[in-house]
Coordinates of C-alpha atoms in Angstrom, one line a residue:
X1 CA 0.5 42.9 20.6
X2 CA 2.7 41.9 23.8
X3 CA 3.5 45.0 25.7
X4 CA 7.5 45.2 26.5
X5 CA 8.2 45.4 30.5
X6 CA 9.1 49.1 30.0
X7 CA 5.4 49.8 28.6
X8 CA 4.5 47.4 31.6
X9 CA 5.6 50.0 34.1
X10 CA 4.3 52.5 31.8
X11 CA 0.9 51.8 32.0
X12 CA 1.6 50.4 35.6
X13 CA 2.5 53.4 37.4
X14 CA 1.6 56.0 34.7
X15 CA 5.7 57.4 34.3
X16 CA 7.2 58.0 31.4
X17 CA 9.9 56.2 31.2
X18 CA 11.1 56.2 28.1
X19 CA 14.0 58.5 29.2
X20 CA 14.2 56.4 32.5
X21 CA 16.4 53.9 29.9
X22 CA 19.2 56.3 29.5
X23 CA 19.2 57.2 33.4
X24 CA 19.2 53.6 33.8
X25 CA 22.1 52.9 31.3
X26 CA 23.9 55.3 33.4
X27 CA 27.3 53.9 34.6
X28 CA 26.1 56.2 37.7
X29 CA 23.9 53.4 38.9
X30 CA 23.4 51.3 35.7
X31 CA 26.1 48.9 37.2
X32 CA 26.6 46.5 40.2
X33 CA 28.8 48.4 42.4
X34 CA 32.1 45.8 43.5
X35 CA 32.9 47.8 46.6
X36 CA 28.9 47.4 48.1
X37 CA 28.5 45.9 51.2
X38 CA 25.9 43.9 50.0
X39 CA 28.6 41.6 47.5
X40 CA 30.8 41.0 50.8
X41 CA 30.7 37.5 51.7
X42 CA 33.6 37.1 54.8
X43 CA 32.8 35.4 58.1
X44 CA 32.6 38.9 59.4
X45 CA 29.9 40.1 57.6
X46 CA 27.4 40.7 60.2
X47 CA 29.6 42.8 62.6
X48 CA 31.0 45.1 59.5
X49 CA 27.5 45.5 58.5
X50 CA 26.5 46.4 62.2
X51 CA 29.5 48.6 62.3
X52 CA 28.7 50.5 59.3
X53 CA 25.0 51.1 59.7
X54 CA 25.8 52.5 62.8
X55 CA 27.9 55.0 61.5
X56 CA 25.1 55.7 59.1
X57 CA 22.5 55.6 61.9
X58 CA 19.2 55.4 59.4
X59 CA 17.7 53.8 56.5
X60 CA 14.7 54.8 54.3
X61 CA 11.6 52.1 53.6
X62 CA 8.9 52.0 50.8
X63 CA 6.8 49.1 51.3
X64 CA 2.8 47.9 50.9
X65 CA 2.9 45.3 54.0
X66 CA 0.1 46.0 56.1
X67 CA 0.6 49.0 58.2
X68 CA 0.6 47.3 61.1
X69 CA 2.4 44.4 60.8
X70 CA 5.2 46.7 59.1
X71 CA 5.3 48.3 62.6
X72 CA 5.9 45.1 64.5
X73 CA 8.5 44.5 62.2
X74 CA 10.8 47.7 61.5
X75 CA 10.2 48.4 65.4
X76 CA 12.3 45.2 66.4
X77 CA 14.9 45.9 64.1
X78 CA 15.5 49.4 65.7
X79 CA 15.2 48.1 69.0
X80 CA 17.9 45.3 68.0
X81 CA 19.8 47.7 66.3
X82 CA 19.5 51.3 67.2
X83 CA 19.0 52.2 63.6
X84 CA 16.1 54.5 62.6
X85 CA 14.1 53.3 60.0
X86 CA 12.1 56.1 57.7
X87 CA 9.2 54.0 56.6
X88 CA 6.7 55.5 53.5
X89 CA 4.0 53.0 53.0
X90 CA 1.1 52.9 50.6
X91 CA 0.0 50.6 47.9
X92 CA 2.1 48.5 45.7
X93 CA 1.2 50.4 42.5
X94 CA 2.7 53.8 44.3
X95 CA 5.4 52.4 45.7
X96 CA 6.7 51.3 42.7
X97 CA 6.1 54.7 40.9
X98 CA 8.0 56.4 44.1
X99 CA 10.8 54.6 43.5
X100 CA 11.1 54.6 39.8
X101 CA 11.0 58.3 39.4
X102 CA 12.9 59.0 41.9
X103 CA 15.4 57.4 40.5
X104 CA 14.4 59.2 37.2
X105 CA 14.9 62.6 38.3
X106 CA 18.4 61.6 39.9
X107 CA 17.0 61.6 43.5
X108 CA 18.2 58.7 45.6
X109 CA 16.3 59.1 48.6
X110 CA 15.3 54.9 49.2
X111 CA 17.4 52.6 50.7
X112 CA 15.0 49.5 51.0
X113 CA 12.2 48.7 49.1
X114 CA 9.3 45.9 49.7
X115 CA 6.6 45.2 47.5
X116 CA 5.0 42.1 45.8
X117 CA 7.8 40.4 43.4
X118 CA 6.4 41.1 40.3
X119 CA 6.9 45.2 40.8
X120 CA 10.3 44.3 42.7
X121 CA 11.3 42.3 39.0
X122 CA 10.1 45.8 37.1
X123 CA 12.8 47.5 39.2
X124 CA 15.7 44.7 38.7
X125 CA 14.5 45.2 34.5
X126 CA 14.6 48.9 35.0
X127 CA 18.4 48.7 36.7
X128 CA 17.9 49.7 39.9
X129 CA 18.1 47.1 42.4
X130 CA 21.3 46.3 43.7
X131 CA 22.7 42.5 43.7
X132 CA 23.1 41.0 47.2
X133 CA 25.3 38.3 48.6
X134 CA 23.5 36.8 51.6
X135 CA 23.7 33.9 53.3
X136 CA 20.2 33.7 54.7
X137 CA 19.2 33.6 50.7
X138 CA 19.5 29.6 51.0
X139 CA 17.4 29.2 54.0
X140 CA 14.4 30.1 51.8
X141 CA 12.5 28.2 49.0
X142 CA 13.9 28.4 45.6
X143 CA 11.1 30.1 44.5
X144 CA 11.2 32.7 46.9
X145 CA 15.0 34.2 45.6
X146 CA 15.0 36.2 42.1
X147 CA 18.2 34.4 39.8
X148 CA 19.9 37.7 39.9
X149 CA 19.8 37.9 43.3
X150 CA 18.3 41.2 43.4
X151 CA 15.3 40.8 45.5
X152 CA 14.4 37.8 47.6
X153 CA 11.2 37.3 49.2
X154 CA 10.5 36.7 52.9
X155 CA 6.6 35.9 52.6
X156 CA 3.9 33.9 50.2
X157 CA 1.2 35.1 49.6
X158 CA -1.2 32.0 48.5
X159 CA -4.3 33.2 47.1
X160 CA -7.5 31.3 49.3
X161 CA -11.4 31.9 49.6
X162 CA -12.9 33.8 52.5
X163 CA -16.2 33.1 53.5
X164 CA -18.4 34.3 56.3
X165 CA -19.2 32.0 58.9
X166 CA -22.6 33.8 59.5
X167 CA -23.6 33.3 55.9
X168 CA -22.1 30.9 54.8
X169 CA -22.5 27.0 56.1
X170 CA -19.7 24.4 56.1
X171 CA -22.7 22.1 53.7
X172 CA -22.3 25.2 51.1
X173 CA -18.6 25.9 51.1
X174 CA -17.4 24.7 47.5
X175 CA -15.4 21.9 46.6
X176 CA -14.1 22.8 43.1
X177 CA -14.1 26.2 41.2
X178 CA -17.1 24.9 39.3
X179 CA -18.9 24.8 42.3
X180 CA -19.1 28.4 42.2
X181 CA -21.9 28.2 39.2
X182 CA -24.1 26.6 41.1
X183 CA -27.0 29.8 41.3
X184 CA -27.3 30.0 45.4
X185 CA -24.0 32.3 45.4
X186 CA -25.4 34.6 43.2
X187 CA -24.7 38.1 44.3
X188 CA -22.5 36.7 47.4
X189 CA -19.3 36.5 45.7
X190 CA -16.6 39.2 45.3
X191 CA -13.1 39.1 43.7
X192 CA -10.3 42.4 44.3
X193 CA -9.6 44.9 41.4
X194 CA -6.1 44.3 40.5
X195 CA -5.7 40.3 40.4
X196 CA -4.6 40.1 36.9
X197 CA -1.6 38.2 37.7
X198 CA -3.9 35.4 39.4
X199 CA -6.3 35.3 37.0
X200 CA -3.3 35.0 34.4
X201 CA -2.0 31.8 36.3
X202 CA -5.7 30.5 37.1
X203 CA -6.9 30.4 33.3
X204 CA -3.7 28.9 31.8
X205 CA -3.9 26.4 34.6
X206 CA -7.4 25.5 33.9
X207 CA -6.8 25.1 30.1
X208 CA -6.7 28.7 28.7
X209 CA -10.5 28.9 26.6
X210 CA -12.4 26.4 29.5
X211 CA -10.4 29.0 32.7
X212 CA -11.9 32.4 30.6
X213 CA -15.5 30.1 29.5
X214 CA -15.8 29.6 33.6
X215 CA -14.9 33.0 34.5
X216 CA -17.6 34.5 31.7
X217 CA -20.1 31.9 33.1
X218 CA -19.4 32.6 36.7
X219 CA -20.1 36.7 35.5
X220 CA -23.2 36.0 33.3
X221 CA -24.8 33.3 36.2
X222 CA -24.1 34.5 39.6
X223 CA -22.4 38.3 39.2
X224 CA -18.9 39.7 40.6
X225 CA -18.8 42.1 42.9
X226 CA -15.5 44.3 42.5
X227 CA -13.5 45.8 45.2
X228 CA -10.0 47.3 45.7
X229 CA -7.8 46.2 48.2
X230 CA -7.0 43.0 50.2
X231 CA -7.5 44.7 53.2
X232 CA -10.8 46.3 52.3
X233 CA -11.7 42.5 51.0
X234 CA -11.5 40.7 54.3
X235 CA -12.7 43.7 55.7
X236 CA -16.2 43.9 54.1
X237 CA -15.9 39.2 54.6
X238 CA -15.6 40.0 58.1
X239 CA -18.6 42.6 58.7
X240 CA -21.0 40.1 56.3
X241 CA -21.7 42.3 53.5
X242 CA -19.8 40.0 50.9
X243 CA -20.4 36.2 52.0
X244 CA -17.5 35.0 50.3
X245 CA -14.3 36.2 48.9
X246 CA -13.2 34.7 45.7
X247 CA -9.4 36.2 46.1
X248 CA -7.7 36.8 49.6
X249 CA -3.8 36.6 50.4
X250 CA -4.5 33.7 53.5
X251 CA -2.7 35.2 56.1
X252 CA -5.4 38.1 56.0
X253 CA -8.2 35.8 57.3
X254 CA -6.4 34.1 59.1
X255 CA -4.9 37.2 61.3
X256 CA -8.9 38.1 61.5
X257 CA -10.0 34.0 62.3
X258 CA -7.8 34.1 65.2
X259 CA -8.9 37.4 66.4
X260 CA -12.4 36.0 66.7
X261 CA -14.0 37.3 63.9
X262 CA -16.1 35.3 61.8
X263 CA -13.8 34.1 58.9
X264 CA -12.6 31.0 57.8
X265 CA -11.0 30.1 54.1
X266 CA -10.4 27.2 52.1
X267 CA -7.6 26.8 49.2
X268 CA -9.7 25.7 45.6
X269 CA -7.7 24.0 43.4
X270 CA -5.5 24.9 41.6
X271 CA -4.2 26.9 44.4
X272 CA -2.1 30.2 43.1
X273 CA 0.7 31.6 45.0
X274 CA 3.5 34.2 44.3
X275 CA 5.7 35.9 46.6
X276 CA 6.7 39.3 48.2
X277 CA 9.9 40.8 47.8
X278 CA 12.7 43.0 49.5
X279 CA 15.2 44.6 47.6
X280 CA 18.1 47.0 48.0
X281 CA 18.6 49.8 45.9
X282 CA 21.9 50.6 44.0
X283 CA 22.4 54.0 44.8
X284 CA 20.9 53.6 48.3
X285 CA 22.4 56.3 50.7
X286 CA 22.5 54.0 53.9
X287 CA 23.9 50.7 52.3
X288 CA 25.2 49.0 55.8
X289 CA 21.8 49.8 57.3
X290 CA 20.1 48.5 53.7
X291 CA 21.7 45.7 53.8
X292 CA 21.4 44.7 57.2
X293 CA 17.8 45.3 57.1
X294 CA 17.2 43.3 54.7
X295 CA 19.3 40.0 55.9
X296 CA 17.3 40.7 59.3
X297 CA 13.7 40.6 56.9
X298 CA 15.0 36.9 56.1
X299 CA 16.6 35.6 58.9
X300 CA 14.7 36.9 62.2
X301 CA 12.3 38.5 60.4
X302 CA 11.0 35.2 59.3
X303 CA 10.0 34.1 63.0
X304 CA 8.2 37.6 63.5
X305 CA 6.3 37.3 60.3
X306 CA 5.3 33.9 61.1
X307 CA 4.4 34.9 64.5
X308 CA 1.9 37.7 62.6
X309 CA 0.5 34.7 60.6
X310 CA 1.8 35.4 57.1
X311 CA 3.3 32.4 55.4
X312 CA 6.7 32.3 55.3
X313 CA 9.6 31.0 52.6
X314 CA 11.8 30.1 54.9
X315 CA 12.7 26.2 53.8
X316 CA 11.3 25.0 57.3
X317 CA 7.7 26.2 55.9
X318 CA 8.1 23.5 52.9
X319 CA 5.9 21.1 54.1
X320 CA 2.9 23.4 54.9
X321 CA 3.5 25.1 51.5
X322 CA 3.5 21.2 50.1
X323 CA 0.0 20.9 51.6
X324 CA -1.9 23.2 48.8
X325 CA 0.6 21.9 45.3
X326 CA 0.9 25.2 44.7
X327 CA 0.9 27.1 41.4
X328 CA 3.5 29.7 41.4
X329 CA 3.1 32.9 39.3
X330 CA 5.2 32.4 35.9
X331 CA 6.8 36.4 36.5
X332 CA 8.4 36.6 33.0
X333 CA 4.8 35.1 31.3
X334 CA 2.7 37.8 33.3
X335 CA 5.3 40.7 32.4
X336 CA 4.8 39.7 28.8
X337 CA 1.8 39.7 28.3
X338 CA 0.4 42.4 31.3
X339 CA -1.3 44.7 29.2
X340 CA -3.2 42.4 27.6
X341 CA -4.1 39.9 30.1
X342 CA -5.2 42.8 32.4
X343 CA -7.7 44.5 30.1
X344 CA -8.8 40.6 29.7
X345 CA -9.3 40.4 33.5
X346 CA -11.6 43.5 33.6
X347 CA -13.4 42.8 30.6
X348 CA -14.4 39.5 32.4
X349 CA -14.9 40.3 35.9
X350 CA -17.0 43.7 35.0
X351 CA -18.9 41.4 32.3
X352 CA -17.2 43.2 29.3
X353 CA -16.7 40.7 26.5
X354 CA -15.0 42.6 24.2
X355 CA -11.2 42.5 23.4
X356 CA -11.7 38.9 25.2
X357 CA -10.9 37.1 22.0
X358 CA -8.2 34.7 21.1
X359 CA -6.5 34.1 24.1
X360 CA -6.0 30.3 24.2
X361 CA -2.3 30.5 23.2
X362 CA -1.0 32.5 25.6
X363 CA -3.2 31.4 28.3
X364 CA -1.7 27.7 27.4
X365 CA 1.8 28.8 27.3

């Protein structure tokens, strides 16, 4: 049985939310505002935004980018604009839980918030993102801006394979996923804990029954060691104690391959990608400062996140993106089916079997 979006977030971020639908229905925020800054679309824009989050003076931030690129880039937008930013950062799980009951117990504390875009398309379903009007929306790939208009995203994230440059040599490295049976990477490959939505795209790319028979083949012959966190991931890569990562966001190696550590990735085909995203919320207290922050994330923002090495969506990035053909995460698929397709992924990757069965047709969709 499919699980609805609402029993997504459910099991997600462990909230009851089956009263969250009548908050949400709420003409209190359950509507698009007509008077919000963020629907204003004059020539003036910019300054009446800059005018009014003066006046307001600060915003509030929940977001999962890496702490310290998250610094480098709320710390330029105060020193651009003068406006405070109150950042709360954790992971993407908890930052959508923070948000959604908050808004649940009538407490509308966040102004911005920045997470991957499949949890940013759980808070446009639940009604809580507010519609924005900006021009820097078209400056980005089309795959990078939500429909609605309700969350946009500035960065990629293209799933790659990390290796060691200690332990493994350029002769090994694999050319195809396949590869990966052969038995000398047994025991020296590891894949992070919450990559259901990859492993969604990966399998229906790979033909549904053959994706799961090589990623039951891959368990049985050479073993996956589990670990949670991205961070933690290229982390462990970096010191040598897992040889090669089989799922990495790219800019994370890279960031550490030009620090000098000893890192390098390659892009296996079919190469799966998906975005971030930045949203506004509807009953956001600061929404001049909201809004401003979050054409500054796509317009200048895009330079400084380059400069940090994340990939960018920005339209002038199009023909690096082109490089890798990339396979973009099908959102509304992996929101249908999440429940199921993430106690698929664990069964596989921890070598459970069961409750595997039957999944060609939705893998094939």
């Amino acid at each position: 049985m499919r699980a609805s979006p609402r029993g997504w977030l459910y099991r997600l971020s462990y909230l009851a939310l089956g009263t969250l639908a009548g908050v949400a229905a709420n003409f209190s925020y359950g509507q698009q505002d007509a008077n919000s800054p963020a629907l204003y679309e004059g020539g003036d824009r910019t300054a009446r935004l800059v005018a009014g989050a003066r006046r307001e003076g600060v915003l509030s931030l929940y977001a999962s980018m890496a702490e310290k690129d998250l610094i480098r880039l709320v710390s330029e937008f105060e020193r651009r604009y003068g406006i405070k930013v109150n950042v709360w950062r954790s992971g993407k799980n908890n930052v959508l839980r923070r948000a959604a009951t908050e808004a649940h117990a009538g407490r509308f504390e966040v102004d911005v918030v920045h997470n991957p875009s499949p949890e940013m398309e759980l808070l446009h379903r639940e009604r809580l993102l507010q519609e924005v009007r900006s021009p820097y929306q078209r400056e980005l790939i089309p795959e990078a801006v939500a429909p609605h208009r309700e969350w946009a995203g500035p960065r990629v994230y293209i799933f790659v394979q990390a290796y060691n440059t200690n332990k493994v040599t350029p002769e090994e490295l694999p050319k195809t996923f396949m590869d990966l049976l052969d038995p000398r990477w047994k025991g020296r490959i590891a894949v992070e804990a919450k990559e259901q939505e990859w492993f969604f795209t990966l399998v229906r790319e790979m033909g549904g029954e053959a994706g799961l028979k090589f990623f039951r083949d891959l368990v049985a012959t050479n073993g996956l060691t589990v670990r949670n966190g991205n961070a933690l991931l290229n982390n462990l890569v970096v010191a040598g104690e897992i040889p090669l990562a089989l799922t990495l966001y790219s800019y994370l190696p890279e960031q550490s391959r030009r620090g000098g550590a000893p890192i390098d990735w390659i892009a296996l085909k079919p190469t799966v990608a998906y975005t971030d995203g930045i949203g506004v919320m509807k009953r956001a207290p600061h929404p001049n400062a909201a809004v401003l922050f979050y054409d500054f994330v796509l317009s200048d923002g895009q330079a400084l996140l380059a400069e940090l090495n994340h990939v960018i969506s920005h339209r002038s990035n199009e023909p690096y993106l082109r490089r890798f053909d990339l396979k973009f995460i099908d959102i509304d698929a992996v929101l249908a089916d999440y429940d199921r397709w993430t106690k698929i992924f664990e069964d596989t990757i921890y070598g459970r079997n069961g409750g595997a069965s039957s999944p060609a047709n939705a893998a094939s969709r």
